[in-house]
Coordinates of C-alpha atoms in Angstrom, one line a residue:
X1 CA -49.1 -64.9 65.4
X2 CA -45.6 -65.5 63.9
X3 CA -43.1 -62.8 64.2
X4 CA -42.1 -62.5 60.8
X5 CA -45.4 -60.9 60.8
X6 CA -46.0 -56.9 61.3
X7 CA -48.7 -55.2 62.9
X8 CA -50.0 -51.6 61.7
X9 CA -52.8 -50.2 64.3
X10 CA -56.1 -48.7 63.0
X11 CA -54.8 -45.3 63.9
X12 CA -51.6 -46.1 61.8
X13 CA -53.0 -47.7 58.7
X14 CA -55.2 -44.6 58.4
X15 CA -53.3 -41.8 58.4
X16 CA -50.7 -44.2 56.2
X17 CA -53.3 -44.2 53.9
X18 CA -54.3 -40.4 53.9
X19 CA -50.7 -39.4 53.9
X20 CA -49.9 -41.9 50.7
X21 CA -53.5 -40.1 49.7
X22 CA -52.2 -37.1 49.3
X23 CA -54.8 -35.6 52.1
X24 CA -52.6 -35.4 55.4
X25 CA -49.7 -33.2 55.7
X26 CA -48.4 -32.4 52.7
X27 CA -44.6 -32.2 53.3
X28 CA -45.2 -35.9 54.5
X29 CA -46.7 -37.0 50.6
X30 CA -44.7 -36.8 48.1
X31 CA -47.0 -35.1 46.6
X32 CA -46.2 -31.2 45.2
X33 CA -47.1 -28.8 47.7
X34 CA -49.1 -26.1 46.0
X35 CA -50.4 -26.0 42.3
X36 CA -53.1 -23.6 40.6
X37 CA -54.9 -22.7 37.8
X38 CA -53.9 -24.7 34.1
X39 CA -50.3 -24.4 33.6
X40 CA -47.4 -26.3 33.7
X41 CA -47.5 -27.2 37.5
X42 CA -50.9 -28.1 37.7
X43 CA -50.4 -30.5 35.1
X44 CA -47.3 -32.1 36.9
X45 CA -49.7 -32.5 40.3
X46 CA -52.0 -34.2 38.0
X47 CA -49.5 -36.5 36.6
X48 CA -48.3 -37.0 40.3
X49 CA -51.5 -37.9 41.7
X50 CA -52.3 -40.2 38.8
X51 CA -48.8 -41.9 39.2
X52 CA -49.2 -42.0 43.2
X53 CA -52.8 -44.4 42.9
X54 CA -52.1 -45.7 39.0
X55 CA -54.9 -44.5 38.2
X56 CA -57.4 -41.7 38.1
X57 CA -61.0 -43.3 37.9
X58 CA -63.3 -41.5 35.5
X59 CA -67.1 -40.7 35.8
X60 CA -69.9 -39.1 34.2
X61 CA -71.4 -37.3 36.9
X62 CA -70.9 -34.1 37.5
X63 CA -73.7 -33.2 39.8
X64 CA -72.0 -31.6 42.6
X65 CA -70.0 -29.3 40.2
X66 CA -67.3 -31.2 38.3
X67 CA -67.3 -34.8 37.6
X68 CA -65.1 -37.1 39.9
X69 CA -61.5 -37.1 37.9
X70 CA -61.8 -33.2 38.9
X71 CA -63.0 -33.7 42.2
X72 CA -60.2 -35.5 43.3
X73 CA -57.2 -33.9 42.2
X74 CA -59.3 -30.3 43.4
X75 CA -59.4 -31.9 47.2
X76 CA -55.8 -32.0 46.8
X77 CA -55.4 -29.2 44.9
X78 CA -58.1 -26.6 45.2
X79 CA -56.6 -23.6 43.2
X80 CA -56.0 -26.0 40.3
X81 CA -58.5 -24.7 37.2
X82 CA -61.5 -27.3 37.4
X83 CA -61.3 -28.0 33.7
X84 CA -57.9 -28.9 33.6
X85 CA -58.5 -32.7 34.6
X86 CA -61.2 -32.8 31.6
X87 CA -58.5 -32.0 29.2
X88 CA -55.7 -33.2 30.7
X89 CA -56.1 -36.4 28.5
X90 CA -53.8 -35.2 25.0
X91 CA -51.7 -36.2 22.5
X92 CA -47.9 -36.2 24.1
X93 CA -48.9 -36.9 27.9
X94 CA -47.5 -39.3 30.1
X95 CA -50.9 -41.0 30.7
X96 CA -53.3 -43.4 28.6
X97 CA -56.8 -44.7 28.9
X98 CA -57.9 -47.9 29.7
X99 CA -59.7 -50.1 32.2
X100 CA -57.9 -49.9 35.3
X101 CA -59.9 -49.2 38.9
X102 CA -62.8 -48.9 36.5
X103 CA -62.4 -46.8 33.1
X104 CA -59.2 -44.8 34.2
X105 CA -56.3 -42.8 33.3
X106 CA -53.2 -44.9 33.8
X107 CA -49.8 -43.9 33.8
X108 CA -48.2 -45.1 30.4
X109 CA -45.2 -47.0 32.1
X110 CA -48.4 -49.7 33.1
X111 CA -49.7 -49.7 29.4
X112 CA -47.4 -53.4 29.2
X113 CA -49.2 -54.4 32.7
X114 CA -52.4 -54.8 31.0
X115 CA -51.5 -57.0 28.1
X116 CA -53.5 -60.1 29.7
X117 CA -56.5 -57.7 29.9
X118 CA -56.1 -56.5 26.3
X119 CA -55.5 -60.4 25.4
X120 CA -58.5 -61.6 27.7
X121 CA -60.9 -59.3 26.2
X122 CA -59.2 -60.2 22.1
X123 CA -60.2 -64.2 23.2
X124 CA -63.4 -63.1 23.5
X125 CA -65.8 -64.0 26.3
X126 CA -66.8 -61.0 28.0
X127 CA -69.2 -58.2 26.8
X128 CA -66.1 -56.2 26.3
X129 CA -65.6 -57.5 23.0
X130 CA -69.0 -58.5 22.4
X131 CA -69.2 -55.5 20.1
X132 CA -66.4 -57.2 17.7
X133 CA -68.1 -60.3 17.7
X134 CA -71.6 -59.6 16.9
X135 CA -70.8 -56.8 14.2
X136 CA -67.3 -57.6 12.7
X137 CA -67.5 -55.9 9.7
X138 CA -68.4 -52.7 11.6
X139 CA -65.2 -53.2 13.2
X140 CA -63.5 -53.7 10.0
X141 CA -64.9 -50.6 8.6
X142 CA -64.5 -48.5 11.8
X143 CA -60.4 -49.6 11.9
X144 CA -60.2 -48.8 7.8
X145 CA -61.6 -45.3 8.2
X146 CA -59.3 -44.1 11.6
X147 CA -56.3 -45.6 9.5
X148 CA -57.1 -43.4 6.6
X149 CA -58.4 -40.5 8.3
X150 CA -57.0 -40.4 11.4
X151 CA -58.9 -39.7 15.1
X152 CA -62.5 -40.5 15.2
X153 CA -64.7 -39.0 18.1
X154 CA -67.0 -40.4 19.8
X155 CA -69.8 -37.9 19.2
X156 CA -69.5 -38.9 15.2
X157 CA -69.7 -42.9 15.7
X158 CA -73.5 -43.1 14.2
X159 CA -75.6 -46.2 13.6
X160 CA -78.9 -47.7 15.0
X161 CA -79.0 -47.6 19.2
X162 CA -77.9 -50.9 20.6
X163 CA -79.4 -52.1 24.3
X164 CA -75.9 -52.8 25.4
X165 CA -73.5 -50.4 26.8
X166 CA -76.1 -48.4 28.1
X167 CA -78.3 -48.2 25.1
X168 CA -74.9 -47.0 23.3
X169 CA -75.2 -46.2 18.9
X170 CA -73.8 -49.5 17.2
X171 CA -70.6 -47.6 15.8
X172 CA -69.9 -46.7 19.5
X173 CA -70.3 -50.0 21.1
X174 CA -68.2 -51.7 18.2
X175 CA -65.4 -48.6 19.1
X176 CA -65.5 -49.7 22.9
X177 CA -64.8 -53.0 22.2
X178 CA -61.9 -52.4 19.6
X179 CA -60.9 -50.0 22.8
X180 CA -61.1 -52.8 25.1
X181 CA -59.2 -55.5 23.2
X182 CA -56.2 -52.7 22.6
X183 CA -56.9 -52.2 18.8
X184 CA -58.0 -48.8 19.6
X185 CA -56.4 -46.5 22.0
X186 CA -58.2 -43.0 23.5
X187 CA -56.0 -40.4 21.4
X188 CA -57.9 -37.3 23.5
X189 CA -61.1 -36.3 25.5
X190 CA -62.3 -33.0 24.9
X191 CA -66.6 -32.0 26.5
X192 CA -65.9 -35.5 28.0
X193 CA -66.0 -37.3 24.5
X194 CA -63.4 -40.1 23.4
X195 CA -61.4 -39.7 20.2
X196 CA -60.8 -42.8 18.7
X197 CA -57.0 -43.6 17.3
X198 CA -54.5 -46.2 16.3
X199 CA -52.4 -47.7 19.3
X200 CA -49.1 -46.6 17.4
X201 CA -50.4 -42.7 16.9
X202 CA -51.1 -42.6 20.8
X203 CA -48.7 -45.4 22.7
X204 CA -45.2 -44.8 22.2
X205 CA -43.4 -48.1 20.7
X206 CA -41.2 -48.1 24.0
X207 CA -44.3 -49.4 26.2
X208 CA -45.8 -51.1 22.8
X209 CA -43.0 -53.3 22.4
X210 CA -42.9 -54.6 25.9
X211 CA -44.7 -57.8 26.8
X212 CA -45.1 -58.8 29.7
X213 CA -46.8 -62.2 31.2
X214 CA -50.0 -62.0 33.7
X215 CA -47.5 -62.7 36.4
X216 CA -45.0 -59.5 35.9
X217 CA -48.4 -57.7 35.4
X218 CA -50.1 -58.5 38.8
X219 CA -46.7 -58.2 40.2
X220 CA -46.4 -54.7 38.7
X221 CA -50.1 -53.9 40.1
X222 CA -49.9 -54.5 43.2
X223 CA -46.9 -52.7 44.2
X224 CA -48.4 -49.5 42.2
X225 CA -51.7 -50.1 44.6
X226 CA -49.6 -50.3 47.4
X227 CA -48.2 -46.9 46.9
X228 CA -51.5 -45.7 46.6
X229 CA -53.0 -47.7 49.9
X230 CA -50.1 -47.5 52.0
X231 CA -51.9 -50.9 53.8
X232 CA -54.1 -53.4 52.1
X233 CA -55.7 -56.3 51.9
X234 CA -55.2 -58.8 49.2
X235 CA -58.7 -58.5 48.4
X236 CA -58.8 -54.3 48.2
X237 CA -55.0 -54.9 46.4
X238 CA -57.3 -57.1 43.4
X239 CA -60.3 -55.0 43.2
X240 CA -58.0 -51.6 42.9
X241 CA -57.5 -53.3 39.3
X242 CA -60.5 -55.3 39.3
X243 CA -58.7 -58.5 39.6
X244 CA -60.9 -61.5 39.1
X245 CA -60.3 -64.9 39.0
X246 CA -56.6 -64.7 39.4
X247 CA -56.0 -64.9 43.5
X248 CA -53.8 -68.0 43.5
X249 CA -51.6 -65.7 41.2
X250 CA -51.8 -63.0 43.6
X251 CA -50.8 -64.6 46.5
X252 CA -47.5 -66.6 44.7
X253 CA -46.6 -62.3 43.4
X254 CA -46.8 -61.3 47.0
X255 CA -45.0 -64.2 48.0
X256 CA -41.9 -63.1 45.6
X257 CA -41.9 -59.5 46.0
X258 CA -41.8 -60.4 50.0
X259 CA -38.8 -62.1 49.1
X260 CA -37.3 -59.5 47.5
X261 CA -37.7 -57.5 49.9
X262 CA -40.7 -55.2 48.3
X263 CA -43.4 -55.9 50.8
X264 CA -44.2 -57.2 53.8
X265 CA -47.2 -59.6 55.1
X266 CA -48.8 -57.2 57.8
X267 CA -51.4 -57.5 60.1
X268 CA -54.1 -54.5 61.1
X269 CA -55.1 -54.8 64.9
X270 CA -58.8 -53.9 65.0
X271 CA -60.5 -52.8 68.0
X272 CA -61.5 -55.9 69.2
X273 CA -57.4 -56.8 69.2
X274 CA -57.8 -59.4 66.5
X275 CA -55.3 -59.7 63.2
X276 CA -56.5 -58.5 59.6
X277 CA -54.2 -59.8 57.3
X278 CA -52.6 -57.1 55.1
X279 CA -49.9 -56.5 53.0
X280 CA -47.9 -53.2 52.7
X281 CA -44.3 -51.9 51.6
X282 CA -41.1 -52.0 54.6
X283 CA -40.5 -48.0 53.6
X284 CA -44.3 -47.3 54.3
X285 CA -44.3 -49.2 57.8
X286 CA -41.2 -47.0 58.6
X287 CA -43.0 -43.8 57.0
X288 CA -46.3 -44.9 59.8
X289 CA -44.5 -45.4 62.0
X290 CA -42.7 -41.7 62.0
X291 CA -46.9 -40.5 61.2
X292 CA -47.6 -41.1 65.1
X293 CA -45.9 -37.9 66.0
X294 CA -48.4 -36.0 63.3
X295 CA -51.0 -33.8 64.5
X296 CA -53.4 -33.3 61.7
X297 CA -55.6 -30.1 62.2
X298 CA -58.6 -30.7 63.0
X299 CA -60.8 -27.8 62.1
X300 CA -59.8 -27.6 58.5
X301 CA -62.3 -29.8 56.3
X302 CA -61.9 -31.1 52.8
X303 CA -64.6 -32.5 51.0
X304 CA -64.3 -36.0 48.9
X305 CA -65.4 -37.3 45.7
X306 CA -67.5 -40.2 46.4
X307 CA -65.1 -42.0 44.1
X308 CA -61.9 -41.2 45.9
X309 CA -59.6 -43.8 46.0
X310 CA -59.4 -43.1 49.9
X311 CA -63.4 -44.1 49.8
X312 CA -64.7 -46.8 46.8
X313 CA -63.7 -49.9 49.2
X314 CA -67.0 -49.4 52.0
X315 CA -65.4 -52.2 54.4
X316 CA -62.0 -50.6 54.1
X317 CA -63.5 -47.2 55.0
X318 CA -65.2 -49.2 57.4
X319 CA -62.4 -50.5 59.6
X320 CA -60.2 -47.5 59.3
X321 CA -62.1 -44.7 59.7
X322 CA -65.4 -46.3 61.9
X323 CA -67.3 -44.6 58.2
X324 CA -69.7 -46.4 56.3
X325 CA -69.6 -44.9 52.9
X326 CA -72.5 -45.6 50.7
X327 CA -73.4 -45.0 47.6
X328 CA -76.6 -44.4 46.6
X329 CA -76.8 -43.2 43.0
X330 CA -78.2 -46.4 41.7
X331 CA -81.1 -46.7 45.1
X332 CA -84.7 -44.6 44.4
X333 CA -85.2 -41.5 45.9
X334 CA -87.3 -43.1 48.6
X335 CA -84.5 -45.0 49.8
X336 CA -81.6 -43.1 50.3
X337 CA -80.3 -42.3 53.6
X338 CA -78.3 -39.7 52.9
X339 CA -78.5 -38.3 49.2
X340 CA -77.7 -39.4 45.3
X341 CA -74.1 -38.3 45.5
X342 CA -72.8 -37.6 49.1
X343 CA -69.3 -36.7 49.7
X344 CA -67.6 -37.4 52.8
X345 CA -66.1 -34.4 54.8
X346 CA -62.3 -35.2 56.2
X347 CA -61.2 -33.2 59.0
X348 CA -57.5 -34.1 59.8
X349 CA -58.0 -37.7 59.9
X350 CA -61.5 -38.2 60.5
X351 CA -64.2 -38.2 58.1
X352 CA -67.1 -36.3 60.1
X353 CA -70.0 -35.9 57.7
X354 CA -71.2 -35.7 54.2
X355 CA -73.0 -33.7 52.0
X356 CA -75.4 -34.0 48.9
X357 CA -74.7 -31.1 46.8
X358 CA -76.2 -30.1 43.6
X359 CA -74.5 -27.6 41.2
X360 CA -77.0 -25.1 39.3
X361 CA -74.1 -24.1 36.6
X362 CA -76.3 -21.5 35.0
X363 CA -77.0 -19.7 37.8
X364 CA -73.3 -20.0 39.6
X365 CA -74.7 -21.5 42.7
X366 CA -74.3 -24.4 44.6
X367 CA -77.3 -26.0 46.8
X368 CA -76.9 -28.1 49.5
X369 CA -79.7 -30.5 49.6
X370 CA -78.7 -32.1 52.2
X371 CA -75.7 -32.0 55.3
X372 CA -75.3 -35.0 58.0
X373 CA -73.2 -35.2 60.9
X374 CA -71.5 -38.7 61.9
X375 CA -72.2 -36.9 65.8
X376 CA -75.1 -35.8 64.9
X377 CA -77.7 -33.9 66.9
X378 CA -76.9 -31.4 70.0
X379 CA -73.4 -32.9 71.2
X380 CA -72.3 -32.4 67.4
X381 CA -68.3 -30.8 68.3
X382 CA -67.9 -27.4 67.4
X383 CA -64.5 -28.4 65.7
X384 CA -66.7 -30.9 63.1
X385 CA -69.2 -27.9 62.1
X386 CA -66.1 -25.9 61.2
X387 CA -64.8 -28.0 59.4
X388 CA -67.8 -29.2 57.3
X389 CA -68.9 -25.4 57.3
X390 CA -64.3 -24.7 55.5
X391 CA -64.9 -27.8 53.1
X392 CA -68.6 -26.3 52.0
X393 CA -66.3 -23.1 51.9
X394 CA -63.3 -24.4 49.6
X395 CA -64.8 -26.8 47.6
X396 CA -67.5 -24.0 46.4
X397 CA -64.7 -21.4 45.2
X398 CA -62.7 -24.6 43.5
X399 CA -65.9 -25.5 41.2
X400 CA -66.6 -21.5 40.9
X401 CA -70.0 -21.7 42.6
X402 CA -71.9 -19.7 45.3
X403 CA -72.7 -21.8 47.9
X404 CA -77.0 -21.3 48.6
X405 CA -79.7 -23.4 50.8

């Protein structure tokens, strides 16, 4: 192994990446410290936590009692008000919508960083601006009327239903794709439904007028996925954005930002003492390096959205935390292991079991269908049912339910 060449144990790279996470002592983030309810505060941990990862992945489903952009910031945060990440999208704030991880909230200093996605989808090709090209004069007509009258929403986009975009309304599918190729820009969300808008009434020109090529982008990228990861491999660093096709380019950005000094080629020594290559910033090998002396507390749980940043890469979770995260929304009933949407529960820097919960709104409670322990069975430690039994706990009073069998 050349020396040039770090090396991050398993033990480090984890609580690295809890730490950069935002879920291991908090004086050790970055992160604000405390926030609650909808005010000013909140909305600056939101921002934070959006500019930390780059991104704040969005999702329909709100099964367990809020849907995942809530979930996330409330494991951080668990006094915040859990509608303030459905609003937080509005005119004015330091954030814009796009595809990022998935469809995501991105900080608008990375609106330029996207211009090859905006241009890749314009060139046509992909079923992102397949809308465009099948109906272009409903795009015409659907640019005319926001220019005249301003935002459309979502929920008025009419037209026959279309088996693309999950049997989406015409008018809506053609929207998405204007969306995509950067002739539209999300101007608001409000009930979890778009508003449609010009790119100059929602970018500012400052982040408009920038340019920049596929390589300043992926350069760009991966040092905002870095912050988020603490330690990566080039293949989690690519999917973070959904990279594809572009890995040549990725490796010739590491290469320059190694030699300027931005990051470092670093190795993670598995258990079986053999090298997986990895990639990480010199201030966050210092900042893991200071993590050995933390002692997280064990007996106080937090429970994770599904699609956590911490938990969407299965062999990442894999081969830091000895977890195998899966996702079963998509499998039958008959073939789940462990329920339709299970979220992990993280006790200090462990992640111990997982729970299926589904939220009865109506009737304020919260049923837990189903509960698994990673030690499952008699020899299940005492300090893992406490904490399962403090995340059940919080996460129940964050999304203003009564916990119930």
């Amino acid at each position: 192994m050349s020396a040039s060449i770090a090396e991050i144990t398993v033990r480090d790279a984890r609580r690295l990446a809890l730490v950069r996470a935002g879920l291991l002592k908090r004086e050790w983030t970055g992160l604000p410290r405390s926030a609650s309810g909808r005010g000013v505060r909140a909305r600056r941990a939101l921002h934070a936590l959006i500019e930390r990862f780059g991104y704040l992945q969005l999702d329909t489903i709100s099964i367990a009692g809020a849907r995942t952009h809530a979930l996330v910031p409330l494991s951080r945060w668990p006094g915040i008000d859990r509608n303030l990440p459905e609003e937080l999208l509005q005119p004015g704030e330091p954030i814009f919508e796009y595809w990022g991880h998935e469809a995501s909230w991105i900080p608008m200093d990375l609106y330029p960083a996207f211009g090859f996605r905006r241009e890749e989808y314009r060139s046509g090709g992909t079923w992102h601006s397949k809308g465009i090209r099948e109906h272009p004069d409903v795009a015409k007509a659907i640019l005319r009327q926001v220019e005249a009258e301003g935002p459309m929403r979502s929920l008025d986009l009419k037209g026959p239903m279309m088996g693309e975009m999950w049997r989406s309304k015409r008018e809506r599918w053609v929207a998405y794709s204007l969306w995509s190729t950067g002739e539209l820009a999300i101007r608001s969300r409000h009930n979890f439904q778009r508003a449609f808008d010009l790119p100059e009434r929602v970018i500012p020109e400052r982040w408009r007028s920038e340019h920049w090529s596929l390589e300043e982008g992926i350069r760009a990228l991966i040092l905002r996925a870095l912050e988020g990861h603490g330690w990566a491999t080039i293949g989690t660093l690519a999917d973070t954005w959904r990279l594809k096709n572009v890995r040549p380019q990725i490796r010739t950005a590491l290469e320059e930002l190694a030699s300027a000094g931005e990051v470092a080629p670093c190795d993670l020594v598995t258990v079986d003492g053999k090298g997986r290559p990895g990639w990480a910033r010199p201030a966050d090998l210092e900042l893991a390096a200071r993590l050995r002396r933390v002692r997280p507390a064990p007996d106080r749980g937090v429970l994770l959205s599904p699609f956590d940043p911490v938990l969407w890469r299965r062999n990442r979770v894999a081969h830091l935390f000895g977890f195998d995260q899966i996702l079963e929304i998509f499998k039958p009933a008959s073939k789940r292991r462990y329920g339709y949407y299970c979220m992990p529960v993280l006790a200090g820097d462990r992640l111990v079991a997982r729970f299926d919960l589904k939220a009865h709104r109506k009737q304020g409670r919260l049923e837990v269908l189903s509960l698994h322990y990673e030690a499952d069975g008699p020899k299940t430690p005492a300090a893992d049912r406490a904490a399962a039994e403090s995340a059940l706990s919080r996460f129940a009073e964050s999304v203003e339910l009564a916990v119930s069998d």
